[in-house]
XYZ file of C-alpha atoms in Angstrom:
551
model
C 0.000 0.000 0.000
C 1.403 3.362 -1.021
C 1.498 6.025 1.645
C -0.071 9.379 0.782
C 2.478 11.833 -0.495
C 3.053 14.745 1.837
C 3.072 18.025 -0.110
C 6.325 19.916 0.155
C 6.086 23.551 1.245
C 6.824 25.784 -1.705
C 7.609 29.020 0.081
C 10.895 29.665 1.785
C 9.045 30.579 4.982
C 7.175 27.255 4.889
C 10.435 25.393 4.499
C 11.971 27.361 7.370
C 8.961 26.641 9.569
C 9.094 22.954 8.697
C 12.784 22.879 9.515
C 12.100 24.657 12.821
C 9.318 22.205 13.676
C 11.507 19.194 12.945
C 14.427 20.713 14.854
C 12.291 21.536 17.904
C 10.648 18.103 17.781
C 14.027 16.366 17.679
C 15.369 18.542 20.491
C 12.270 18.033 22.634
C 12.241 14.277 22.020
C 15.936 13.980 22.833
C 15.682 16.188 25.880
C 12.515 14.437 27.029
C 14.194 11.058 26.742
C 17.271 12.355 28.558
C 15.085 14.003 31.199
C 12.942 10.927 31.633
C 15.921 8.617 32.071
C 17.894 11.056 34.219
C 15.004 12.266 36.328
C 13.672 8.748 36.807
C 17.040 7.617 38.096
C 17.252 10.659 40.365
C 13.640 10.162 41.465
C 14.296 6.536 42.328
C 17.372 7.519 44.327
C 15.396 10.233 46.118
C 12.559 7.796 46.787
C 15.043 5.291 48.217
C 16.522 7.918 50.529
C 13.069 9.013 51.621
C 11.966 5.429 52.291
C 15.180 4.686 54.216
C 14.696 7.785 56.389
C 11.113 6.806 57.210
C 12.072 3.209 57.937
C 14.899 4.190 60.287
C 12.694 6.692 62.079
C 10.092 3.989 62.683
C 12.749 1.471 63.769
C 14.152 3.944 66.294
C 10.768 4.955 67.705
C 10.376 3.914 71.421
C 6.667 3.285 70.945
C 7.477 0.681 68.282
C 9.910 -1.045 70.633
C 7.290 -1.012 73.360
C 4.512 -2.369 71.101
C 6.680 -5.239 69.887
C 6.999 -6.509 73.456
C 3.207 -6.767 73.819
C 1.069 -9.826 73.147
C -0.640 -8.180 70.134
C 1.810 -5.758 68.427
C -0.601 -5.146 65.516
C -3.098 -3.365 67.698
C -0.670 -0.521 68.417
C 1.591 -0.642 65.393
C -1.098 -0.641 62.633
C -2.531 2.820 63.529
C 0.966 4.160 64.049
C 2.232 2.900 60.659
C -0.793 4.348 58.824
C -0.226 7.716 60.490
C 3.463 7.713 59.584
C 2.589 6.635 56.009
C 0.193 9.543 55.680
C 2.491 12.132 57.237
C 5.612 11.151 55.275
C 3.774 10.616 51.946
C 5.063 7.127 51.359
C 2.948 4.350 49.901
C 3.432 1.837 52.683
C 5.086 1.274 56.058
C 5.308 -2.410 57.008
C 6.513 -3.597 60.435
C 7.221 -7.337 60.733
C 8.800 -9.848 63.038
C 12.268 -11.282 62.329
C 10.679 -14.127 60.369
C 9.023 -11.674 57.934
C 5.472 -12.019 59.210
C 3.691 -8.667 58.833
C 2.384 -6.840 61.910
C 1.226 -3.884 59.788
C 0.182 -3.272 56.175
C -1.875 -0.660 54.266
C -4.239 -3.515 53.363
C -5.401 -5.216 56.550
C -5.964 -8.544 54.812
C -2.212 -8.730 54.183
C -1.450 -8.568 57.960
C -0.135 -11.877 59.262
C 1.192 -12.888 55.870
C 4.810 -13.246 54.909
C 6.585 -10.108 53.646
C 7.292 -10.200 49.900
C 10.886 -9.119 49.411
C 14.371 -9.680 50.684
C 15.058 -9.450 54.422
C 18.362 -11.366 54.684
C 20.674 -8.332 54.822
C 18.444 -6.650 57.400
C 18.517 -9.743 59.634
C 22.292 -9.449 59.523
C 22.015 -5.881 60.740
C 22.391 -4.056 57.373
C 19.850 -1.552 56.060
C 19.337 -1.595 52.281
C 17.064 -0.404 49.453
C 15.738 -2.292 46.469
C 13.138 -2.153 43.716
C 10.752 -5.051 44.125
C 7.268 -6.002 43.019
C 5.215 -6.840 46.055
C 1.569 -6.990 46.963
C 1.098 -3.300 46.076
C 3.014 -3.559 42.822
C 6.529 -2.456 41.876
C 8.044 -0.105 44.445
C 11.304 1.353 45.664
C 11.584 0.128 49.268
C 13.959 0.318 52.190
C 14.346 -2.463 54.768
C 16.032 -1.840 58.135
C 16.282 -3.908 61.345
C 14.731 -2.958 64.717
C 17.495 -3.465 67.217
C 17.358 -3.892 70.921
C 20.922 -4.063 71.958
C 22.611 -6.566 69.653
C 19.410 -8.487 69.072
C 17.057 -7.944 66.118
C 13.509 -7.875 67.429
C 11.800 -6.880 64.176
C 12.058 -5.351 60.716
C 10.636 -2.208 59.117
C 10.060 -1.710 55.378
C 8.970 1.576 53.865
C 8.450 2.165 50.151
C 7.144 4.353 47.321
C 5.424 2.877 44.288
C 7.266 3.094 40.939
C 4.000 4.346 39.457
C 4.140 7.404 41.698
C 7.752 8.034 40.699
C 6.786 7.772 37.007
C 3.983 10.291 37.494
C 6.443 12.782 38.963
C 8.771 12.370 35.949
C 5.857 12.601 33.510
C 4.833 15.884 35.058
C 8.274 17.279 34.263
C 8.164 15.912 30.721
C 4.678 17.381 30.243
C 5.935 20.778 31.351
C 8.805 20.450 28.861
C 6.389 19.620 26.054
C 4.302 22.686 26.898
C 7.432 24.850 26.754
C 8.367 23.320 23.376
C 4.839 23.941 22.089
C 5.080 27.565 23.137
C 8.460 27.888 21.403
C 7.014 26.338 18.243
C 4.057 28.748 18.290
C 6.408 31.678 18.823
C 8.569 30.424 15.935
C 5.463 30.149 13.733
C 4.484 33.743 14.462
C 8.055 34.936 13.816
C 8.226 32.911 10.612
C 4.932 34.382 9.425
C 6.166 37.935 10.043
C 9.501 37.271 8.331
C 7.704 35.558 5.442
C 5.445 38.570 4.954
C 8.423 40.951 4.851
C 10.394 38.586 2.625
C 7.560 38.229 0.127
C 7.198 42.007 -0.018
C 10.935 42.293 -0.731
C 10.869 39.524 -3.368
C 7.571 40.663 -4.929
C 5.830 37.443 -3.943
C 8.372 35.092 -5.535
C 9.406 31.953 -3.713
C 12.882 30.410 -3.565
C 12.449 28.325 -6.731
C 11.249 31.334 -8.706
C 14.140 33.450 -7.397
C 16.615 30.732 -8.397
C 15.058 30.524 -11.861
C 15.155 34.312 -12.220
C 18.834 34.312 -11.207
C 19.591 31.718 -13.912
C 17.702 33.784 -16.502
C 19.489 36.913 -15.255
C 22.939 35.366 -15.697
C 22.051 33.906 -19.112
C 20.665 37.242 -20.327
C 23.725 39.171 -19.136
C 26.111 36.965 -21.096
C 23.843 36.618 -24.135
C 23.094 40.306 -24.731
C 25.681 41.852 -27.048
C 24.786 45.385 -25.983
C 26.488 46.789 -22.933
C 24.552 46.742 -19.666
C 25.743 48.727 -16.666
C 23.996 49.006 -13.287
C 24.973 51.704 -10.789
C 23.937 51.912 -7.148
C 22.679 55.018 -5.364
C 26.261 56.320 -4.918
C 27.030 55.835 -8.648
C 29.255 52.840 -7.967
C 29.315 49.982 -10.450
C 27.031 47.263 -9.104
C 26.993 45.087 -12.231
C 28.473 45.102 -15.711
C 28.025 42.457 -18.373
C 30.630 41.252 -20.883
C 29.370 43.631 -23.570
C 29.733 46.628 -21.244
C 33.326 45.701 -20.365
C 34.192 45.356 -24.035
C 32.564 48.633 -25.101
C 34.051 50.658 -22.231
C 37.419 48.890 -22.342
C 37.353 47.969 -18.647
C 38.355 44.821 -16.729
C 36.568 42.586 -14.235
C 37.624 44.567 -11.151
C 35.352 47.570 -11.777
C 32.499 46.334 -9.570
C 32.300 48.500 -6.476
C 34.245 51.376 -8.040
C 32.793 54.808 -8.773
C 32.033 55.752 -12.377
C 34.373 58.718 -11.998
C 37.273 56.281 -11.424
C 36.827 54.325 -14.665
C 38.860 56.757 -16.786
C 36.060 57.386 -19.290
C 35.795 60.569 -21.374
C 34.402 63.517 -19.422
C 31.127 63.840 -21.424
C 30.382 60.132 -21.020
C 31.216 60.237 -17.299
C 28.921 63.239 -16.884
C 26.078 61.393 -18.608
C 26.496 58.384 -16.325
C 26.628 60.565 -13.209
C 23.555 62.562 -14.193
C 20.394 62.070 -12.177
C 18.263 62.792 -15.242
C 17.467 60.017 -17.753
C 19.331 60.114 -21.064
C 17.799 58.842 -24.304
C 19.918 57.804 -27.325
C 22.796 60.160 -26.579
C 25.870 59.689 -28.774
C 29.195 59.619 -26.923
C 32.732 58.926 -28.070
C 35.414 56.873 -26.380
C 38.947 56.432 -27.647
C 37.918 53.745 -30.119
C 34.134 53.632 -30.295
C 30.972 55.619 -30.923
C 28.361 54.669 -28.313
C 24.652 55.353 -27.986
C 23.895 55.743 -24.277
C 20.545 55.384 -22.507
C 20.175 55.833 -18.743
C 17.144 55.183 -16.576
C 17.017 55.760 -12.792
C 15.753 52.935 -10.567
C 13.559 54.305 -7.805
C 11.341 52.790 -5.147
C 10.468 55.725 -2.919
C 14.129 56.761 -2.993
C 16.898 56.688 -5.558
C 18.309 53.172 -5.680
C 20.548 53.380 -8.716
C 20.722 53.730 -12.481
C 20.431 51.265 -15.360
C 22.651 52.138 -18.327
C 22.517 50.524 -21.768
C 25.284 50.970 -24.342
C 25.074 50.312 -28.090
C 28.095 50.301 -30.362
C 27.387 52.369 -33.485
C 31.006 52.808 -34.579
C 30.517 50.834 -37.786
C 27.092 52.387 -38.313
C 28.523 55.884 -37.911
C 31.298 55.116 -40.394
C 28.773 53.737 -42.855
C 26.627 56.825 -42.303
C 29.609 59.016 -43.133
C 30.256 57.017 -46.279
C 26.566 57.240 -47.143
C 26.653 61.006 -46.708
C 29.657 61.155 -49.004
C 27.918 58.964 -51.567
C 24.812 61.121 -51.279
C 26.947 64.170 -51.935
C 28.509 62.423 -54.928
C 25.039 61.543 -56.204
C 23.834 65.101 -55.886
C 26.970 66.308 -57.606
C 26.480 63.804 -60.420
C 22.845 64.830 -60.767
C 23.892 68.445 -61.023
C 26.672 67.549 -63.462
C 24.166 65.586 -65.514
C 21.920 68.627 -65.637
C 24.867 70.813 -66.692
C 25.962 68.193 -69.222
C 22.450 68.190 -70.684
C 22.562 71.971 -71.041
C 25.946 71.786 -72.768
C 24.720 68.998 -75.029
C 21.706 71.072 -76.023
C 24.074 73.940 -76.768
C 26.233 71.717 -78.989
C 23.144 70.347 -80.807
C 21.780 73.856 -81.336
C 25.108 75.069 -82.787
C 25.128 72.121 -85.190
C 21.523 72.799 -86.239
C 22.511 76.399 -86.911
C 25.268 75.205 -89.205
C 28.062 76.273 -86.911
C 29.785 72.926 -86.561
C 33.260 74.330 -85.912
C 32.007 76.419 -83.000
C 30.169 73.342 -81.624
C 33.407 71.333 -81.747
C 35.371 74.110 -80.025
C 32.755 74.401 -77.262
C 32.654 70.659 -76.585
C 36.450 70.380 -76.651
C 36.839 73.214 -74.136
C 34.402 71.536 -71.723
C 36.225 68.208 -71.994
C 39.597 69.854 -71.438
C 38.285 71.602 -68.292
C 36.998 68.328 -66.787
C 40.133 66.441 -67.777
C 42.351 69.178 -66.349
C 40.712 68.781 -62.936
C 41.134 65.008 -63.047
C 44.740 65.292 -64.203
C 45.469 67.814 -61.473
C 44.189 65.492 -58.761
C 45.760 62.328 -60.201
C 49.138 63.947 -60.732
C 49.214 65.172 -57.131
C 47.673 62.137 -55.422
C 47.896 58.772 -57.161
C 46.489 56.893 -54.157
C 43.106 55.682 -55.534
C 41.022 56.217 -52.408
C 42.272 59.755 -51.808
C 42.009 60.640 -55.490
C 38.417 59.411 -55.721
C 37.485 61.236 -52.549
C 39.032 64.511 -53.751
C 37.327 64.301 -57.163
C 33.952 63.685 -55.546
C 34.412 66.479 -53.020
C 35.546 68.844 -55.826
C 32.278 68.285 -57.653
C 30.325 68.703 -54.422
C 32.210 71.913 -53.582
C 31.529 73.290 -57.064
C 27.789 72.844 -56.511
C 28.029 74.730 -53.195
C 29.905 77.620 -54.728
C 33.234 76.686 -53.155
C 36.461 76.043 -55.036
C 38.356 72.915 -53.968
C 42.071 73.200 -54.713
C 44.670 70.471 -54.408
C 47.930 72.098 -53.396
C 50.982 71.777 -55.621
C 52.877 70.490 -52.566
C 50.764 67.352 -52.577
C 52.300 64.059 -53.597
C 51.321 60.541 -52.499
C 52.256 57.502 -54.579
C 50.004 54.499 -55.002
C 50.689 51.665 -52.510
C 52.396 53.935 -50.003
C 49.648 53.784 -47.386
C 49.767 50.798 -44.974
C 47.088 48.132 -44.865
C 46.186 49.187 -41.305
C 44.954 52.552 -42.615
C 41.709 51.424 -44.217
C 39.845 53.370 -46.928
C 36.978 53.855 -44.480
C 39.278 55.582 -41.995
C 40.658 57.840 -44.748
C 37.145 58.791 -45.803
C 36.213 59.468 -42.152
C 39.197 61.732 -41.510
C 39.658 63.623 -44.765
C 35.965 63.621 -45.713
C 34.891 65.187 -42.412
C 37.665 67.780 -42.570
C 36.709 68.807 -46.121
C 32.992 68.902 -45.256
C 33.743 71.075 -42.237
C 35.943 73.362 -44.350
C 33.264 73.723 -47.034
C 30.698 74.627 -44.351
C 33.054 77.300 -43.046
C 34.007 78.708 -46.458
C 30.581 78.679 -48.055
C 29.171 82.158 -48.469
C 32.491 83.970 -48.033
C 34.168 86.081 -50.684
C 36.415 83.892 -52.827
C 35.284 80.767 -51.006
C 38.033 78.214 -51.319
C 39.175 74.993 -49.638
C 42.793 73.948 -50.089
C 43.814 70.327 -49.571
C 47.441 69.270 -49.164
C 48.463 65.610 -48.874
C 52.076 64.407 -48.719
C 54.462 62.185 -46.751
C 57.136 63.561 -44.483
C 59.542 61.708 -42.172
C 57.592 58.424 -42.150
C 54.281 60.204 -41.615
C 51.247 60.925 -43.779
C 50.371 64.624 -43.576
C 46.903 65.886 -44.555
C 46.130 69.601 -44.405
C 42.753 71.187 -45.086
C 42.535 74.998 -45.076
C 39.499 77.191 -45.716
C 38.698 80.856 -46.190
C 36.095 80.944 -43.435
C 36.035 82.900 -40.179
C 38.647 80.672 -38.543
C 38.707 79.142 -35.044
C 39.228 81.088 -31.849
C 42.499 79.818 -30.275
C 40.613 79.495 -26.982
C 38.402 76.882 -28.657
C 41.224 74.972 -30.353
C 40.486 71.814 -28.345
C 36.757 72.252 -27.909
C 36.125 71.954 -31.655
C 37.010 68.241 -31.417
C 34.477 67.526 -28.687
C 31.206 65.915 -29.573
C 28.376 68.450 -29.754
C 30.568 71.562 -30.172
C 29.651 73.621 -33.226
C 29.298 77.252 -34.248
C 26.276 76.389 -36.442
C 22.706 75.725 -35.286
C 21.788 72.115 -34.728
C 20.176 70.353 -37.634
C 17.970 67.265 -37.739
C 20.942 64.945 -37.387
C 22.775 67.025 -34.792
C 26.032 68.952 -35.048
C 29.547 68.677 -33.729
C 30.186 64.981 -34.487
C 32.338 65.075 -37.638
C 35.488 66.559 -36.123
C 35.094 64.372 -33.022
C 34.963 61.267 -35.237
C 38.007 62.456 -37.164
C 39.967 62.997 -33.933
C 38.893 59.551 -32.672
C 40.053 57.840 -35.870
C 43.371 59.679 -35.851
C 43.960 58.783 -32.189
C 43.221 55.132 -32.930
C 46.099 55.159 -35.446
C 48.416 56.918 -32.935
C 48.328 60.135 -34.968
C 47.626 63.776 -34.200
C 44.986 66.264 -35.371
C 45.457 69.976 -34.689
C 43.944 73.255 -35.832
C 45.605 76.641 -36.350
C 45.040 79.866 -38.244
C 45.460 79.471 -42.008
C 47.389 81.694 -44.359
C 44.120 82.984 -45.856
C 42.715 83.918 -42.472
C 40.539 80.857 -42.036
C 41.241 77.625 -40.172
C 43.812 75.043 -41.151
C 43.505 71.471 -39.845
C 46.575 69.237 -39.967
C 46.590 65.458 -39.589
C 49.761 63.433 -39.053
C 49.502 59.649 -39.265
C 52.629 57.522 -38.684
C 53.678 55.238 -41.526
C 55.563 51.951 -40.993
C 59.285 52.271 -41.596
C 60.954 49.778 -43.923
C 64.345 48.403 -42.823
C 67.280 49.832 -44.743
C 68.971 47.548 -47.256
C 72.288 46.115 -45.957
C 75.356 47.835 -47.311
C 77.169 45.764 -49.986
C 80.434 44.189 -48.990
C 83.618 45.738 -50.317
C 85.900 43.508 -52.370
C 88.366 43.364 -49.472
C 85.595 42.152 -47.163
C 84.513 39.168 -49.240
C 85.247 35.708 -47.870
C 87.195 33.447 -50.205
C 85.659 30.117 -51.137
C 86.514 27.259 -48.845
C 86.613 29.079 -45.519
C 88.020 32.077 -43.740
C 91.387 33.052 -42.339
């Protein structure tokens, strides 16, 4: 037959209460057993001492000695023994002759019968105690001789029933059980109170649900590619997942440290330390472009901040390339419109019978376009730079700005290292030219001058404009994200130069700004180039080693 299955308590408080109940039950049972055995032994010893004291008192009583010498000792001893039994609270007092024939007994029908128990030691003059089952049941009894000189004239036995001793011990055990019950009730009330507070703190979830949530929490932290950062109320790092460490470039020992100690850029640190929520803010680190969102955690008081980080470095680079391509497309559309106008002009000249003039007009237009291409290619044969400059020249022409490639420029094809990717070149030079065109547009003789050359194992890029220039006091601020002298547009301002500085720093280069020769601003980029080892000097004829060995 299968026993009914006992339901297991689901809540942590229920499990704690069950554990308390089992623990108290085991302790009470063990202590009760120990108390019962110990107290019973002590009670039996105490009962033996009490019985021995009563028996000796009776044996020493003069009235007992006098009654024994009479013809009918029972007549005087029976009332006396019952009175002593009642006053001393023993279960029986039996006085007998040396042969063991009772003179007294609590039950009168037992008078005259032989005493049930041992009397040998008492006849030899020795008092003793024993546990024996007699006419009244099991009892702890004492037997002592009644002496008259050296002669034994009788015996006295006094005893206490084992049943009475057991009742005394059971009373103590009962009191212990009541104390244990009170402790269990008090533990139940305490457990209920703690359970109520615990469930409020855990939003009603039990231990199994908390364990499952912890597993999900750990799995989510390691699975999410975005950075997740949790700060406590003092803006110390309480938690950071793998993505956050990678995006911020930190190690595993950041937990417990303040955000201000992480060595992050000042704008990003300020955003993390802000008490106000931030939504999709773009921030730059040394190597990445991050989108930052912060949300305070509050429950009556500020408890911390949850920060999410998204890496948009590649997206930002692609956006820059897309902007450049969009500019190229607009320039090509404009050039197509101009080409259509020129073509209509050529067709009209032919229809008017002026073929020679049509040929001269078309040839002049082709020579102008080819001259620009030849100028760029002759100065910069690096394909990526050349293509970028040609596209920007067309874009500048549409904006009313002249783009000039300086005669000092000269970069051969294949000179740039593989580590300097075309995307990085477009990011640096493209943003500088776009910024220069913005500054020069609308000025008299608007012009942007680009110089690109190599010098002492370094690639030097200079972009100068005829704009208003940069205040020397703002020479470093222009490279910070969000700084701009123009009003913010739909996509924001002040990111291009910051991206250019970030890219240059990633390649261990420098980007500076100073006043240009035409009064505007001149930006200079220096990127280190790998040095090639010098060829070994050829051996002189006197230094050659003859065949077959040396000296």
